[in-house]
Amino acid sequence: AQTVTQSQPEMSVQEAETVTLSCTYDTSESNYYLFWYKQPPSRQMILVIRQEAYKQQNATENRFSVNFQKAAKSFSLKISDSQLGDTAMYFCALENAGNMLTFGGGTRLMVKP
Amino acid sequence: GAVVSQHPSWVICKSGTSVKIECRSLDFQATTMFWYRQFPKQSLMLMATSNEGSKATYEQGVEKDKFLINHASLTLSTLTVTSAHPEDSSFYICSARDLMRGAEETQYFGPGTRLLVL
């Protein structure tokens, strides 16, 4: 069984500031993928960033970057220059070889003007 | 980009009736679709994996006779909540995988269906 844990139920950040969301996971598989998804009030799941476990280089997508620490099984998301539109629920997820996603409990992020 | 639609977006029904939710991949083929359930302020919980042309695989604790899944084509999967009860009220989300992009491709999510059983 695999688990994903997000220890921060809620976070807030001032507009233009930087915020880091934490995620730890556990899996017995050697090959897997990690994701961060954003769920705004519309509840549409939006892929923010993806990381292949076999790649040591941290993934980056514009203002979003991850800190992937494989040995520690940690996968944090850094949002730089936070914008009001970043306000949403953020879910960390792990995909195994069976292509099934396991989600963390989510972190509610509020960006304040 | 890959688009997944769901219909209806919301539905209200009486207790004891059945409700069908459709999940369609609009511009790609999906051999596999997934059905999730999300309670308010909670995370997504995988209910079942739907494979085209074969029986769905249900997660532990999910009643297959209550949540009927049919994946009749590479672009359509349906979830039918049979004899719905108020406790079935929830937000149901589907996702689909693009066959042509291989195993490394991510899942694409539908916009979800809000079900309220009175």
mmCIF file of C-alpha atoms in Angstrom:
data_model
loop_
_atom_site.group_PDB
_atom_site.id
_atom_site.type_symbol
_atom_site.label_atom_id
_atom_site.label_comp_id
_atom_site.label_asym_id
_atom_site.label_seq_id
_atom_site.Cartn_x
_atom_site.Cartn_y
_atom_site.Cartn_z
ATOM 1 C CA ALA A 1 0.000 0.000 0.000
ATOM 2 C CA GLN A 2 1.119 3.518 -0.629
ATOM 3 C CA THR A 3 0.348 6.633 1.361
ATOM 4 C CA VAL A 4 0.609 10.355 0.784
ATOM 5 C CA THR A 5 0.611 12.820 3.671
ATOM 6 C CA GLN A 6 0.158 16.563 3.580
ATOM 7 C CA SER A 7 0.764 17.919 7.059
ATOM 8 C CA GLN A 8 -0.503 21.448 6.436
ATOM 9 C CA PRO A 9 -4.312 21.589 6.205
ATOM 10 C CA GLU A 10 -4.291 25.329 5.595
ATOM 11 C CA MET A 11 -1.752 27.933 4.637
ATOM 12 C CA SER A 12 -1.810 31.567 3.691
ATOM 13 C CA VAL A 13 0.639 33.817 1.888
ATOM 14 C CA GLN A 14 0.758 37.427 0.871
ATOM 15 C CA GLU A 15 0.487 38.224 -2.784
ATOM 16 C CA ALA A 16 3.902 38.233 -4.519
ATOM 17 C CA GLU A 17 5.476 36.245 -1.704
ATOM 18 C CA THR A 18 6.763 32.663 -1.836
ATOM 19 C CA VAL A 19 5.131 29.702 -0.139
ATOM 20 C CA THR A 20 6.110 26.054 0.203
ATOM 21 C CA LEU A 21 3.620 23.221 0.591
ATOM 22 C CA SER A 22 4.852 20.002 2.155
ATOM 23 C CA CYS A 23 4.212 16.423 1.097
ATOM 24 C CA THR A 24 5.657 13.130 2.219
ATOM 25 C CA TYR A 25 4.869 9.740 0.807
ATOM 26 C CA ASP A 26 5.540 6.086 1.225
ATOM 27 C CA THR A 27 5.728 3.413 -1.442
ATOM 28 C CA SER A 28 7.516 0.134 -1.921
ATOM 29 C CA GLU A 29 7.895 0.649 -5.644
ATOM 30 C CA SER A 30 11.061 1.936 -7.247
ATOM 31 C CA ASN A 31 9.397 3.508 -10.258
ATOM 32 C CA TYR A 32 6.615 5.974 -9.678
ATOM 33 C CA TYR A 33 5.432 9.468 -10.474
ATOM 34 C CA LEU A 34 4.593 12.342 -8.197
ATOM 35 C CA PHE A 35 2.170 15.143 -8.910
ATOM 36 C CA TRP A 36 0.812 18.332 -7.515
ATOM 37 C CA TYR A 37 -2.746 19.134 -8.483
ATOM 38 C CA LYS A 38 -4.642 22.342 -7.919
ATOM 39 C CA GLN A 39 -8.381 22.346 -7.237
ATOM 40 C CA PRO A 40 -9.862 25.848 -7.364
ATOM 41 C CA PRO A 41 -13.399 26.622 -6.179
ATOM 42 C CA SER A 42 -14.723 25.314 -9.502
ATOM 43 C CA ARG A 43 -13.421 21.922 -8.290
ATOM 44 C CA GLN A 44 -11.785 21.154 -11.644
ATOM 45 C CA MET A 45 -8.559 19.281 -10.981
ATOM 46 C CA ILE A 46 -5.635 21.008 -12.679
ATOM 47 C CA LEU A 47 -2.195 19.490 -13.016
ATOM 48 C CA VAL A 48 0.414 21.861 -11.629
ATOM 49 C CA ILE A 49 3.592 19.865 -11.899
ATOM 50 C CA ARG A 50 4.841 16.322 -12.373
ATOM 51 C CA GLN A 51 8.008 14.548 -11.275
ATOM 52 C CA GLU A 52 9.350 11.197 -12.399
ATOM 53 C CA ALA A 53 10.972 9.365 -9.507
ATOM 54 C CA TYR A 54 13.918 8.243 -11.607
ATOM 55 C CA LYS A 55 14.838 11.828 -12.450
ATOM 56 C CA GLN A 56 16.985 13.585 -9.895
ATOM 57 C CA GLN A 57 16.412 17.009 -11.356
ATOM 58 C CA ASN A 58 13.580 18.883 -9.720
ATOM 59 C CA ALA A 59 10.686 19.717 -12.013
ATOM 60 C CA THR A 60 9.848 23.349 -12.687
ATOM 61 C CA GLU A 61 6.851 24.977 -14.339
ATOM 62 C CA ASN A 62 7.074 28.754 -14.434
ATOM 63 C CA ARG A 63 6.406 29.950 -10.860
ATOM 64 C CA PHE A 64 5.989 26.416 -9.558
ATOM 65 C CA SER A 65 8.894 24.189 -8.597
ATOM 66 C CA VAL A 66 9.371 21.120 -6.479
ATOM 67 C CA ASN A 67 11.972 19.925 -4.034
ATOM 68 C CA PHE A 68 12.111 16.187 -4.557
ATOM 69 C CA GLN A 69 14.057 14.303 -1.903
ATOM 70 C CA LYS A 70 13.743 10.657 -2.873
ATOM 71 C CA ALA A 71 15.601 9.184 0.067
ATOM 72 C CA ALA A 72 13.478 11.160 2.486
ATOM 73 C CA LYS A 73 10.334 10.488 0.426
ATOM 74 C CA SER A 74 9.550 14.163 0.397
ATOM 75 C CA PHE A 75 8.012 16.176 -2.424
ATOM 76 C CA SER A 76 7.342 19.810 -1.579
ATOM 77 C CA LEU A 77 5.874 22.450 -3.875
ATOM 78 C CA LYS A 78 7.206 25.982 -3.972
ATOM 79 C CA ILE A 79 5.062 28.727 -5.402
ATOM 80 C CA SER A 80 6.962 31.905 -6.185
ATOM 81 C CA ASP A 81 5.441 35.338 -6.726
ATOM 82 C CA SER A 82 2.086 34.117 -5.417
ATOM 83 C CA GLN A 83 -0.964 35.415 -7.234
ATOM 84 C CA LEU A 84 -4.558 35.724 -6.119
ATOM 85 C CA GLY A 85 -5.484 33.072 -8.664
ATOM 86 C CA ASP A 86 -3.300 30.585 -6.835
ATOM 87 C CA THR A 87 -5.904 30.417 -4.074
ATOM 88 C CA ALA A 88 -7.110 26.806 -4.137
ATOM 89 C CA MET A 89 -6.801 23.371 -2.628
ATOM 90 C CA TYR A 90 -3.540 21.695 -3.518
ATOM 91 C CA PHE A 91 -3.219 17.933 -3.592
ATOM 92 C CA CYS A 92 -0.032 15.936 -3.693
ATOM 93 C CA ALA A 93 -0.441 12.600 -5.452
ATOM 94 C CA LEU A 94 1.566 9.455 -6.109
ATOM 95 C CA GLU A 95 1.052 7.236 -9.148
ATOM 96 C CA ASN A 96 2.330 3.687 -9.096
ATOM 97 C CA ALA A 97 2.992 1.207 -11.856
ATOM 98 C CA GLY A 98 -0.680 0.330 -11.946
ATOM 99 C CA ASN A 99 -1.445 3.908 -12.972
ATOM 100 C CA MET A 100 -3.551 4.520 -9.895
ATOM 101 C CA LEU A 101 -3.288 7.830 -8.110
ATOM 102 C CA THR A 102 -3.186 8.094 -4.338
ATOM 103 C CA PHE A 103 -3.920 11.579 -3.083
ATOM 104 C CA GLY A 104 -2.856 13.359 0.056
ATOM 105 C CA GLY A 105 -5.400 15.062 2.263
ATOM 106 C CA GLY A 106 -4.850 18.444 0.632
ATOM 107 C CA THR A 107 -3.649 21.872 1.675
ATOM 108 C CA ARG A 108 -5.938 24.847 1.407
ATOM 109 C CA LEU A 109 -3.898 27.830 0.224
ATOM 110 C CA MET A 110 -5.147 31.358 0.586
ATOM 111 C CA VAL A 111 -3.300 34.140 -1.186
ATOM 112 C CA LYS A 112 -3.987 37.464 0.485
ATOM 113 C CA PRO A 113 -3.855 40.789 -1.332
ATOM 114 C CA GLY B 1 -4.953 19.646 -24.933
ATOM 115 C CA ALA B 2 -6.766 16.598 -23.683
ATOM 116 C CA VAL B 3 -10.295 17.313 -22.490
ATOM 117 C CA VAL B 4 -12.547 15.170 -20.346
ATOM 118 C CA SER B 5 -16.197 16.024 -19.909
ATOM 119 C CA GLN B 6 -18.755 14.824 -17.428
ATOM 120 C CA HIS B 7 -22.508 14.907 -17.656
ATOM 121 C CA PRO B 8 -24.475 16.001 -15.810
ATOM 122 C CA SER B 9 -22.513 18.586 -13.858
ATOM 123 C CA TRP B 10 -25.009 18.359 -11.040
ATOM 124 C CA VAL B 11 -28.034 16.226 -10.273
ATOM 125 C CA ILE B 12 -30.672 16.086 -7.581
ATOM 126 C CA CYS B 13 -32.648 12.907 -7.205
ATOM 127 C CA LYS B 14 -35.028 11.216 -4.816
ATOM 128 C CA SER B 15 -33.901 8.447 -2.540
ATOM 129 C CA GLY B 16 -34.288 5.053 -4.172
ATOM 130 C CA THR B 17 -33.789 6.203 -7.736
ATOM 131 C CA SER B 18 -30.778 5.486 -9.947
ATOM 132 C CA VAL B 19 -28.510 8.106 -11.433
ATOM 133 C CA LYS B 20 -26.151 7.728 -14.380
ATOM 134 C CA ILE B 21 -23.047 9.885 -14.777
ATOM 135 C CA GLU B 22 -21.148 9.966 -18.053
ATOM 136 C CA CYS B 23 -17.448 10.564 -18.501
ATOM 137 C CA ARG B 24 -16.171 11.289 -22.001
ATOM 138 C CA SER B 25 -12.719 11.865 -23.406
ATOM 139 C CA LEU B 26 -13.402 14.440 -26.117
ATOM 140 C CA ASP B 27 -10.238 14.526 -28.176
ATOM 141 C CA PHE B 28 -8.364 11.381 -27.294
ATOM 142 C CA GLN B 29 -8.908 7.695 -26.691
ATOM 143 C CA ALA B 30 -8.748 6.339 -23.191
ATOM 144 C CA THR B 31 -8.347 2.648 -22.472
ATOM 145 C CA THR B 32 -8.551 3.388 -18.798
ATOM 146 C CA MET B 33 -10.781 5.723 -16.865
ATOM 147 C CA PHE B 34 -10.903 6.220 -13.131
ATOM 148 C CA TRP B 35 -13.784 7.174 -10.884
ATOM 149 C CA TYR B 36 -13.214 9.156 -7.695
ATOM 150 C CA ARG B 37 -15.451 10.369 -4.931
ATOM 151 C CA GLN B 38 -14.814 13.529 -2.986
ATOM 152 C CA PHE B 39 -16.629 14.573 0.172
ATOM 153 C CA PRO B 40 -16.696 18.254 1.176
ATOM 154 C CA LYS B 41 -13.298 19.536 2.250
ATOM 155 C CA GLN B 42 -11.760 16.126 1.782
ATOM 156 C CA SER B 43 -9.458 14.488 -0.687
ATOM 157 C CA LEU B 44 -10.273 12.332 -3.686
ATOM 158 C CA MET B 45 -10.829 8.676 -3.018
ATOM 159 C CA LEU B 46 -10.479 6.200 -5.853
ATOM 160 C CA MET B 47 -13.634 4.155 -6.264
ATOM 161 C CA ALA B 48 -12.832 2.039 -9.286
ATOM 162 C CA THR B 49 -10.744 1.655 -12.382
ATOM 163 C CA SER B 50 -12.686 1.313 -15.598
ATOM 164 C CA ASN B 51 -11.117 -0.527 -18.510
ATOM 165 C CA GLU B 52 -12.610 -0.494 -21.976
ATOM 166 C CA GLY B 53 -14.212 -3.796 -22.839
ATOM 167 C CA SER B 54 -13.721 -5.444 -19.471
ATOM 168 C CA LYS B 55 -15.115 -5.377 -15.961
ATOM 169 C CA ALA B 56 -14.199 -2.540 -13.682
ATOM 170 C CA THR B 57 -11.865 -3.054 -10.765
ATOM 171 C CA TYR B 58 -13.318 -1.727 -7.526
ATOM 172 C CA GLU B 59 -11.401 -0.504 -4.513
ATOM 173 C CA GLN B 60 -11.918 -2.149 -1.186
ATOM 174 C CA GLY B 61 -15.110 -1.014 0.484
ATOM 175 C CA VAL B 62 -16.821 0.131 -2.704
ATOM 176 C CA GLU B 63 -19.980 -1.819 -3.483
ATOM 177 C CA LYS B 64 -19.844 -2.901 -7.109
ATOM 178 C CA ASP B 65 -23.572 -3.629 -7.200
ATOM 179 C CA LYS B 66 -24.337 -0.134 -6.030
ATOM 180 C CA PHE B 67 -21.874 1.709 -8.233
ATOM 181 C CA LEU B 68 -22.177 0.153 -11.660
ATOM 182 C CA ILE B 69 -19.442 1.060 -14.094
ATOM 183 C CA ASN B 70 -19.545 0.497 -17.824
ATOM 184 C CA HIS B 71 -16.730 1.373 -20.218
ATOM 185 C CA ALA B 72 -18.245 0.504 -23.563
ATOM 186 C CA SER B 73 -15.929 2.496 -25.802
ATOM 187 C CA LEU B 74 -12.549 4.176 -25.789
ATOM 188 C CA THR B 75 -14.173 7.534 -25.166
ATOM 189 C CA LEU B 76 -17.020 6.803 -22.752
ATOM 190 C CA SER B 77 -17.363 5.398 -19.257
ATOM 191 C CA THR B 78 -20.517 5.577 -17.170
ATOM 192 C CA LEU B 79 -21.072 5.367 -13.440
ATOM 193 C CA THR B 80 -24.565 4.440 -12.299
ATOM 194 C CA VAL B 81 -25.472 4.947 -8.678
ATOM 195 C CA THR B 82 -28.262 2.457 -8.088
ATOM 196 C CA SER B 83 -30.971 2.939 -5.478
ATOM 197 C CA ALA B 84 -29.346 6.137 -4.332
ATOM 198 C CA HIS B 85 -29.555 7.190 -0.689
ATOM 199 C CA PRO B 86 -28.671 10.468 1.011
ATOM 200 C CA GLU B 87 -25.296 9.091 2.083
ATOM 201 C CA ASP B 88 -24.406 8.718 -1.609
ATOM 202 C CA SER B 89 -24.526 12.480 -1.965
ATOM 203 C CA SER B 90 -21.053 13.542 -2.971
ATOM 204 C CA PHE B 91 -18.877 14.977 -5.723
ATOM 205 C CA TYR B 92 -17.909 12.369 -8.308
ATOM 206 C CA ILE B 93 -14.908 12.934 -10.541
ATOM 207 C CA CYS B 94 -13.632 10.862 -13.430
ATOM 208 C CA SER B 95 -10.241 10.889 -15.065
ATOM 209 C CA ALA B 96 -8.926 9.334 -18.245
ATOM 210 C CA ARG B 97 -5.603 8.270 -19.598
ATOM 211 C CA ASP B 98 -4.554 9.008 -23.168
ATOM 212 C CA LEU B 99 -3.703 5.699 -24.809
ATOM 213 C CA MET B 100 -1.614 7.216 -27.560
ATOM 214 C CA ARG B 101 0.720 9.016 -25.207
ATOM 215 C CA GLY B 102 1.875 5.861 -23.504
ATOM 216 C CA ALA B 103 2.347 4.866 -19.916
ATOM 217 C CA GLU B 104 4.131 8.043 -18.927
ATOM 218 C CA GLU B 105 1.232 10.274 -19.714
ATOM 219 C CA THR B 106 -0.739 11.727 -16.878
ATOM 220 C CA GLN B 107 -4.426 11.427 -16.188
ATOM 221 C CA TYR B 108 -6.836 14.121 -17.306
ATOM 222 C CA PHE B 109 -9.699 14.985 -15.014
ATOM 223 C CA GLY B 110 -13.292 15.776 -15.758
ATOM 224 C CA PRO B 111 -15.017 18.750 -14.117
ATOM 225 C CA GLY B 112 -16.935 16.551 -11.705
ATOM 226 C CA THR B 113 -20.589 15.805 -10.981
ATOM 227 C CA ARG B 114 -22.286 16.937 -7.829
ATOM 228 C CA LEU B 115 -24.930 14.463 -6.678
ATOM 229 C CA LEU B 116 -27.524 15.330 -4.073
ATOM 230 C CA VAL B 117 -29.913 12.616 -2.956
ATOM 231 C CA LEU B 118 -32.983 13.826 -1.092
#
